[in-house]
Coordinates of C-alpha atoms in Angstrom, one line a residue:
M161 CA 102.7 186.1 168.0
A162 CA 102.9 187.8 164.7
P163 CA 99.7 189.0 163.2
G164 CA 98.3 187.2 160.2
T165 CA 97.9 188.6 156.7
G166 CA 97.1 192.3 157.0
G167 CA 97.5 192.1 160.8
I168 CA 100.2 194.7 161.2
E169 CA 98.0 197.4 159.7
R170 CA 94.9 196.3 161.6
A171 CA 96.9 196.2 164.9
Y172 CA 98.3 199.7 164.2
T173 CA 94.8 201.1 163.5
D174 CA 93.5 199.5 166.7
R175 CA 96.4 201.0 168.7
T176 CA 96.0 204.5 167.4
P177 CA 92.3 205.3 167.2
G178 CA 92.8 209.0 168.3
S179 CA 95.3 209.5 165.5
A180 CA 92.9 207.9 163.0
V181 CA 90.1 210.4 164.0
L182 CA 92.5 213.4 163.7
A183 CA 93.7 212.1 160.3
R184 CA 90.2 211.9 158.9
R185 CA 89.6 215.5 160.1
A186 CA 92.8 216.7 158.6
R187 CA 92.1 215.2 155.1
K188 CA 89.1 217.5 154.9
L189 CA 91.3 220.6 154.8
L190 CA 95.0 219.6 154.3
P191 CA 96.1 217.8 151.1
S192 CA 96.5 214.1 152.1
G193 CA 96.0 215.3 155.7
V194 CA 99.6 216.4 156.2
V195 CA 101.8 219.5 156.1
H196 CA 105.1 217.6 155.3
D197 CA 105.3 214.9 152.7
S198 CA 107.4 212.5 155.0
R199 CA 104.5 212.4 157.4
H200 CA 102.2 210.7 154.9
I201 CA 101.8 207.0 155.6
R202 CA 98.9 204.6 155.1
P203 CA 96.5 204.1 156.9
H204 CA 97.4 207.3 158.9
G205 CA 100.3 208.9 160.6
L206 CA 100.8 209.5 164.3
Y207 CA 99.4 212.6 166.1
V208 CA 101.9 213.5 168.8
T209 CA 100.9 215.6 171.9
E210 CA 104.2 215.9 173.8
A211 CA 107.8 214.9 173.9
K212 CA 110.7 214.8 176.3
G213 CA 114.3 213.7 175.9
A214 CA 114.3 210.7 173.4
H215 CA 110.6 210.0 173.7
K216 CA 107.3 211.2 172.4
W217 CA 103.7 210.4 173.2
D218 CA 100.8 210.2 170.7
T219 CA 97.2 211.4 171.3
D220 CA 96.3 207.9 172.5
G221 CA 99.0 207.9 175.2
N222 CA 101.3 205.5 173.5
R223 CA 105.0 206.2 174.1
Y224 CA 107.6 206.0 171.3
I225 CA 111.4 206.0 171.3
D226 CA 111.9 208.8 168.7
Y227 CA 114.3 208.6 165.8
F228 CA 112.7 211.2 163.6
G229 CA 114.3 213.8 165.9
G230 CA 112.4 216.8 164.6
H231 CA 113.5 215.9 161.0
G232 CA 117.1 216.2 162.3
A233 CA 116.8 219.3 164.3
L234 CA 117.0 217.7 167.8
L235 CA 120.6 216.5 168.4
L236 CA 120.1 217.3 172.1
G237 CA 116.7 215.6 172.3
H238 CA 113.3 217.0 173.0
N239 CA 113.0 220.0 175.3
P240 CA 116.5 220.4 176.8
P241 CA 116.0 222.5 180.0
E242 CA 118.7 225.0 178.9
I243 CA 116.9 225.7 175.7
I244 CA 113.5 225.9 177.3
Q245 CA 114.9 228.4 179.8
A246 CA 116.5 230.6 177.1
V247 CA 113.3 230.6 174.9
S248 CA 111.1 231.3 177.9
E249 CA 113.2 234.3 179.0
Q250 CA 113.2 235.7 175.5
L251 CA 109.5 235.1 175.2
A252 CA 109.0 237.3 178.3
R253 CA 111.0 240.1 176.7
G254 CA 109.3 239.9 173.3
T255 CA 109.1 237.8 170.1
H256 CA 109.7 240.3 167.4
F257 CA 111.1 243.8 167.5
A258 CA 111.6 244.5 163.7
A259 CA 115.1 245.6 164.8
S260 CA 118.5 244.1 165.3
T261 CA 119.2 242.3 168.5
E262 CA 122.2 241.2 170.6
A263 CA 120.7 237.7 170.5
E264 CA 121.3 237.4 166.7
L265 CA 124.9 238.6 167.1
R266 CA 125.5 236.0 169.8
W267 CA 124.0 233.4 167.5
A268 CA 126.2 234.5 164.6
E269 CA 129.3 234.4 166.7
A270 CA 128.5 230.9 167.9
I271 CA 128.3 229.7 164.3
A272 CA 131.5 231.4 163.3
R273 CA 133.3 229.7 166.2
L274 CA 132.3 226.3 165.1
V275 CA 132.1 226.3 161.3
P276 CA 135.6 226.5 159.8
S277 CA 134.6 228.2 156.5
A278 CA 132.2 230.8 158.1
E279 CA 133.8 234.2 157.5
K280 CA 130.4 235.9 156.9
L281 CA 126.9 234.7 157.3
R282 CA 123.2 235.7 156.8
F283 CA 120.2 234.2 158.6
H284 CA 117.0 232.8 157.1
S285 CA 113.8 231.1 158.2
S286 CA 114.6 227.6 156.9
G287 CA 117.1 225.4 155.1
T288 CA 115.2 225.8 151.8
E289 CA 115.7 229.6 152.1
A290 CA 119.3 229.2 152.9
T291 CA 120.0 227.0 149.9
Q292 CA 118.1 229.4 147.7
M293 CA 120.3 232.3 148.9
A294 CA 123.5 230.3 148.5
V295 CA 122.7 229.7 144.8
R296 CA 121.8 233.4 144.3
L297 CA 125.1 234.5 145.9
A298 CA 127.0 232.1 143.7
R299 CA 125.3 233.4 140.6
A300 CA 125.9 237.0 141.6
A301 CA 129.6 236.4 142.2
T302 CA 130.3 234.4 139.1
G303 CA 127.9 236.0 136.6
K304 CA 127.0 232.4 135.5
P305 CA 123.5 230.9 135.5
R306 CA 123.7 227.1 135.8
L307 CA 123.7 224.9 138.9
M308 CA 125.2 221.4 139.2
R309 CA 123.5 219.1 141.7
F310 CA 123.6 215.4 142.3
H311 CA 120.9 212.8 142.0
C312 CA 118.8 212.3 145.2
H313 CA 120.7 214.9 147.3
Y314 CA 118.1 217.0 149.1
H315 CA 118.4 220.8 149.2
G316 CA 114.8 222.0 149.8
W317 CA 111.7 222.3 147.6
Q318 CA 112.4 225.5 145.7
D319 CA 112.4 225.5 141.8
D320 CA 116.2 225.2 141.5
M321 CA 116.3 222.1 143.6
T322 CA 113.5 219.9 142.5
T323 CA 115.0 218.6 139.3
G324 CA 117.1 215.5 140.0
Y325 CA 116.0 214.9 143.6
A326 CA 113.2 212.4 143.5
S327 CA 112.5 212.5 139.8
H328 CA 113.5 214.1 136.5
F329 CA 117.0 212.9 136.6
D330 CA 117.4 213.9 133.0
S331 CA 117.2 217.6 134.1
G332 CA 113.6 217.8 132.9
A333 CA 111.0 220.1 134.6
P334 CA 108.9 218.7 137.5
A335 CA 105.3 219.8 137.9
G336 CA 105.0 223.6 138.5
V337 CA 108.6 224.3 137.5
P338 CA 109.1 226.2 134.2
G339 CA 111.2 224.4 131.6
A340 CA 113.6 227.3 131.4
T341 CA 114.2 227.1 135.1
A342 CA 114.8 223.4 135.1
A343 CA 117.2 223.8 132.2
L344 CA 119.5 225.8 134.5
T345 CA 120.0 222.7 136.7
L346 CA 122.5 220.0 135.7
A347 CA 121.6 216.8 137.6
L348 CA 124.4 214.3 137.6
D349 CA 125.3 210.9 139.1
P350 CA 128.1 211.6 141.7
Y351 CA 129.5 208.2 141.1
D352 CA 130.2 209.0 137.5
E353 CA 133.2 211.2 138.4
E354 CA 134.5 211.3 134.8
T355 CA 131.3 213.1 133.7
V356 CA 131.3 215.4 136.7
A357 CA 134.9 216.4 136.1
R358 CA 134.3 216.9 132.3
H359 CA 131.4 219.2 132.8
L360 CA 133.3 221.3 135.3
H361 CA 136.3 221.5 132.9
E362 CA 134.4 222.1 129.7
D363 CA 131.2 224.0 130.7
D364 CA 131.8 227.7 131.2
D365 CA 128.4 228.6 132.5
I366 CA 128.3 226.7 135.9
A367 CA 128.0 229.0 138.9
A368 CA 127.9 226.4 141.6
V369 CA 127.9 222.8 142.7
I370 CA 125.8 221.9 145.7
L371 CA 125.8 218.6 147.5
E372 CA 125.2 216.8 150.8
P373 CA 128.8 216.1 151.8
L374 CA 128.0 212.6 153.3
G375 CA 125.9 211.6 150.3
A376 CA 122.2 211.5 149.5
A377 CA 119.8 211.5 152.4
T378 CA 122.5 212.1 155.0
G379 CA 124.6 209.2 153.7
K380 CA 121.9 206.7 152.7
V381 CA 123.9 206.5 149.5
P382 CA 127.3 207.5 150.8
L383 CA 130.1 209.6 149.3
S384 CA 133.7 209.3 150.3
P385 CA 136.0 212.0 151.6
G386 CA 138.1 211.3 148.6
F387 CA 135.3 212.5 146.3
L388 CA 135.0 215.7 148.3
R389 CA 138.7 216.4 147.9
R390 CA 138.6 215.8 144.2
L391 CA 135.4 217.9 143.7
R392 CA 137.0 220.7 145.7
A393 CA 140.0 220.7 143.3
W394 CA 137.8 220.6 140.2
T395 CA 135.6 223.5 141.3
E396 CA 138.6 225.6 142.4
A397 CA 140.2 225.1 139.0
A398 CA 137.0 226.0 137.2
G399 CA 136.1 229.0 139.3
V400 CA 132.9 227.4 140.4
V401 CA 131.4 228.0 143.9
L402 CA 131.3 224.8 146.0
I403 CA 128.3 224.6 148.4
F404 CA 128.0 222.1 151.2
D405 CA 124.4 221.5 152.3
E406 CA 125.0 220.8 156.0
V407 CA 121.4 221.4 157.0
I408 CA 121.5 217.9 158.7
T409 CA 125.2 217.2 159.1
G410 CA 126.0 220.6 160.5
F411 CA 126.7 220.4 164.2
R412 CA 125.8 216.7 164.1
A413 CA 128.7 215.0 162.3
T414 CA 131.0 217.1 164.5
P415 CA 130.4 220.5 166.1
G416 CA 131.9 222.0 162.9
G417 CA 130.1 219.6 160.5
V418 CA 131.6 217.4 157.8
Q419 CA 133.9 220.1 156.6
A420 CA 135.6 220.1 160.1
E421 CA 135.9 216.4 160.0
T422 CA 137.3 216.1 156.4
G423 CA 139.2 219.3 156.2
V424 CA 137.5 220.0 152.8
M425 CA 136.4 223.7 152.9
P426 CA 133.4 224.7 150.8
D427 CA 132.9 228.3 149.6
L428 CA 129.4 228.4 151.1
T429 CA 127.6 226.3 153.7
T430 CA 123.9 226.0 154.2
M431 CA 122.5 225.3 157.7
A432 CA 119.2 224.8 159.5
K433 CA 117.7 222.4 162.0
I434 CA 120.2 222.0 164.8
V435 CA 121.6 225.5 164.1
A436 CA 118.3 227.0 165.5
G437 CA 118.2 224.7 168.5
G438 CA 115.1 222.9 167.3
L439 CA 113.2 226.1 166.4
P440 CA 112.6 227.5 162.9
G441 CA 115.7 229.0 161.4
G442 CA 118.5 228.7 158.8
A443 CA 121.7 230.3 157.7
V444 CA 124.2 230.5 154.8
A445 CA 127.8 231.1 155.7
G446 CA 131.1 231.2 153.9
R447 CA 133.8 233.2 152.1
A448 CA 133.5 236.9 153.0
D449 CA 133.8 238.1 149.4
L450 CA 130.7 236.1 148.3
F451 CA 128.6 238.2 150.7
D452 CA 129.6 241.5 149.1
S453 CA 126.4 241.4 147.1
L454 CA 124.4 241.5 150.3
D455 CA 126.5 244.4 151.8
F456 CA 125.3 247.9 151.2
D457 CA 128.7 249.5 151.4
A458 CA 130.5 246.8 149.3
S459 CA 127.9 247.0 146.6
A460 CA 128.2 250.8 146.4
R461 CA 132.0 250.5 146.3
T462 CA 132.1 247.9 143.5
G463 CA 129.1 249.3 141.6
R464 CA 127.5 245.8 141.5
E465 CA 123.8 245.4 142.1
K466 CA 123.0 244.5 145.7
I467 CA 120.9 241.4 146.3
Y468 CA 117.7 242.4 148.0
H469 CA 117.2 240.2 151.1
P470 CA 114.3 240.9 153.6
G471 CA 112.6 238.2 155.7
T472 CA 110.1 238.8 158.4
F473 CA 111.5 236.1 160.7
N474 CA 115.2 236.2 159.8
A475 CA 117.0 235.7 163.1
C476 CA 113.7 235.6 165.0
P477 CA 114.7 236.4 168.7
L478 CA 113.2 233.1 169.9
S479 CA 115.3 231.1 167.4
A480 CA 118.3 233.2 168.0
A481 CA 118.1 232.5 171.8
A482 CA 117.6 228.8 171.2
G483 CA 120.3 228.5 168.6
A484 CA 123.0 230.3 170.6
V485 CA 122.4 228.1 173.6
A486 CA 122.3 224.9 171.6
L487 CA 125.5 225.6 169.8
D488 CA 127.2 226.4 173.1
M489 CA 126.0 223.1 174.4
I490 CA 127.3 221.2 171.3
A491 CA 130.7 223.1 171.1
D492 CA 132.8 220.7 173.1
G493 CA 131.8 217.7 171.0
T494 CA 130.3 215.6 173.8
A495 CA 126.8 215.6 172.5
C496 CA 127.9 214.6 168.9
A497 CA 130.1 211.9 170.3
R498 CA 127.4 210.5 172.6
A499 CA 124.9 210.4 169.8
S500 CA 127.3 208.8 167.4
A501 CA 128.3 206.1 169.9
R502 CA 124.7 205.2 170.6
A503 CA 124.1 205.0 166.9
A504 CA 127.0 202.7 166.4
D505 CA 125.5 200.4 169.1
L506 CA 122.1 200.6 167.4
R507 CA 123.5 199.7 164.0
A508 CA 125.4 196.8 165.4
G509 CA 122.4 195.4 167.3
M510 CA 120.1 195.7 164.3
N511 CA 122.6 194.0 162.0
A512 CA 122.9 191.2 164.6
A513 CA 119.1 190.8 164.5
L514 CA 119.2 190.6 160.7
R515 CA 121.9 188.0 160.7
E516 CA 120.1 185.8 163.3
R517 CA 117.0 185.8 161.1
G518 CA 118.8 185.4 157.8
V519 CA 117.4 188.6 156.4
A520 CA 119.5 190.0 153.6
W521 CA 119.3 193.6 154.6
H522 CA 122.0 195.8 156.1
V523 CA 122.0 198.8 158.5
H524 CA 124.7 201.3 157.8
G525 CA 125.4 205.0 158.5
R526 CA 127.9 207.4 159.8
H527 CA 128.0 209.5 162.9
S528 CA 124.5 209.5 164.5
A529 CA 122.5 208.5 161.4
F530 CA 121.4 205.0 160.5
H531 CA 119.9 203.6 157.3
I532 CA 118.2 200.3 156.7
C533 CA 119.2 199.1 153.2
L534 CA 116.5 196.8 151.9
A535 CA 118.3 196.0 148.6
P536 CA 120.3 192.8 148.9
A537 CA 122.5 193.9 146.0
L538 CA 123.9 196.6 148.1
V539 CA 124.6 194.8 151.4
D540 CA 128.3 194.2 150.7
L541 CA 128.8 197.6 149.1
L542 CA 127.4 200.3 151.4
P543 CA 129.8 199.9 154.3
D544 CA 132.6 201.0 151.9
P545 CA 131.6 204.2 150.0
D546 CA 134.7 204.0 147.9
D547 CA 133.7 200.7 146.4
A548 CA 133.7 201.2 142.6
R549 CA 130.7 198.9 142.2
L550 CA 128.4 201.5 143.6
A551 CA 128.7 203.4 140.4
S552 CA 127.8 200.3 138.3
L553 CA 124.5 199.8 140.1
G554 CA 123.2 203.1 139.0
R555 CA 120.6 205.3 140.7
A556 CA 117.8 202.7 140.4
G557 CA 119.9 200.0 142.1
L558 CA 121.1 202.3 144.8
Q559 CA 117.5 203.2 145.8
A560 CA 115.8 199.9 145.2
Q561 CA 113.7 198.4 147.9
P562 CA 110.9 195.9 147.9
P563 CA 107.4 197.5 147.5
D564 CA 105.7 198.4 150.7
I565 CA 108.2 196.8 153.1
A566 CA 109.4 200.2 154.4
R567 CA 105.8 201.2 155.3
L568 CA 105.0 197.9 157.0
L569 CA 108.3 198.0 158.9
R570 CA 107.6 201.4 160.2
L571 CA 104.1 200.4 161.3
A572 CA 105.4 197.2 163.0
L573 CA 108.0 199.3 164.9
N574 CA 105.3 201.8 165.9
L575 CA 103.4 198.8 167.4
Q576 CA 106.6 198.1 169.4
G577 CA 106.9 201.7 170.7
V578 CA 109.6 202.9 168.3
D579 CA 109.3 205.6 165.6
F580 CA 111.8 205.4 162.7
S581 CA 111.8 207.8 159.7
G582 CA 110.6 206.7 156.3
W583 CA 114.1 206.4 154.8
P584 CA 113.9 203.8 156.4
G585 CA 116.2 204.6 159.3
G586 CA 116.6 207.6 161.5
L587 CA 118.8 209.9 163.7
V588 CA 120.0 209.2 167.2
S589 CA 120.2 212.0 169.7
A590 CA 122.4 212.7 172.7
A591 CA 119.3 212.1 174.8
H592 CA 119.0 208.4 173.8
T593 CA 120.2 206.1 176.6
Q594 CA 121.7 202.6 176.3
V595 CA 118.3 201.3 177.6
D596 CA 116.6 203.1 174.6
I597 CA 119.0 201.4 172.2
E598 CA 118.5 197.9 173.7
E599 CA 114.7 198.4 173.6
T600 CA 114.9 199.5 170.0
V601 CA 117.0 196.5 168.9
A602 CA 114.5 194.2 170.6
A603 CA 111.6 196.1 168.9
F604 CA 113.4 195.8 165.5
A605 CA 113.8 192.0 166.0
N606 CA 110.1 191.7 166.9
A607 CA 109.2 193.8 163.8
L608 CA 111.2 191.5 161.6
D609 CA 109.3 188.5 163.0
M610 CA 106.0 190.3 162.4
L611 CA 107.0 191.0 158.8
R612 CA 107.9 187.4 158.3
G613 CA 104.6 186.4 159.8
E614 CA 102.9 188.6 157.1
G615 CA 104.8 186.8 154.4
V616 CA 106.7 189.8 153.2
L617 CA 110.1 188.6 154.3

């Protein structure tokens, strides 16, 4: 029986009293009570105490089938025994030596075996740091200052990457970012290929182009391989560094990322999440010559200034141990294929539930990602990222969704024991079983009925 008006939120509050108490405590010290913007939801988010495989449990003992997946870091699911063993063994040996380790070398070699464009690489503590270094490497190599990025593609929260992600699509300056810094970022609509090509042909001050190779939000607004090939040709002709942000798609789309699938080779690739086996860590990899500005000998030989790059937790031994083992587990493609197959079943089941109820939404995605499109205007377009009508809708049309429905949908799913991300959608892991998928489809169907009972569908 669907709750009455306001019933979803009341039922959620009743089911999660322990999380509510912790949320009130957190708001006294943490802005909005969270440490990551995506964890903010009214009336409060979940406080999780443990996880295993595809499941997690909140402080009230409620179990959830998890599709947040550590914000994309957990292709292998929560706590794989092999990674737990590797981290435990390293923990016993030490957590930080302020010295080089064989573990970091094994980790680097594992990346180089899988990522086709990885001739050299450098480790960081996060994806944000990796993209920041990629841009600096591009500027050092080209001597040019400007960065081209695409609307709504996410590359971290540093100053260079805030313009044109969630706001300021006119390349204006977001709060806390100097206008002079924002002016160095050219934020464009990737579906306006004529404008993209024109800037690359005519502007002589662009150092790099950075993008998510599947499209914004891991393909929520998809790009086609055809665009990647054209962009590669334009950047090569212009002498502009092409950066693929594979922080989520790396080792998930395929063991070698989107570049291995499409054959389109970037000059630099940024990585995090899966690359560190679910622990903190990131890396930038790519053409060997672009790393000369990090190399003491190469800088001395060329007379060019070396980029200074410290970092207390670069290649932290715990992350190195987890990352090397995780990449070895992923290398044969079985984990990627299993997660992608489960995701395909999930998308099909959710779309069937939508059709049965006459709800004009659509669930789409590639590989192990899924996105719930709440904008009826897009339902016939998103399965085909080459459809020219995508460009005509514009950014507002592509991101449109009815007010508050995504929040209520997530709460309704939580009541059914399922946790989606706020896209809305999520990521499937290799640990999800067919039973998990079937339970999720049933939960989604029940959530739709609850939303209809609330009068919001």
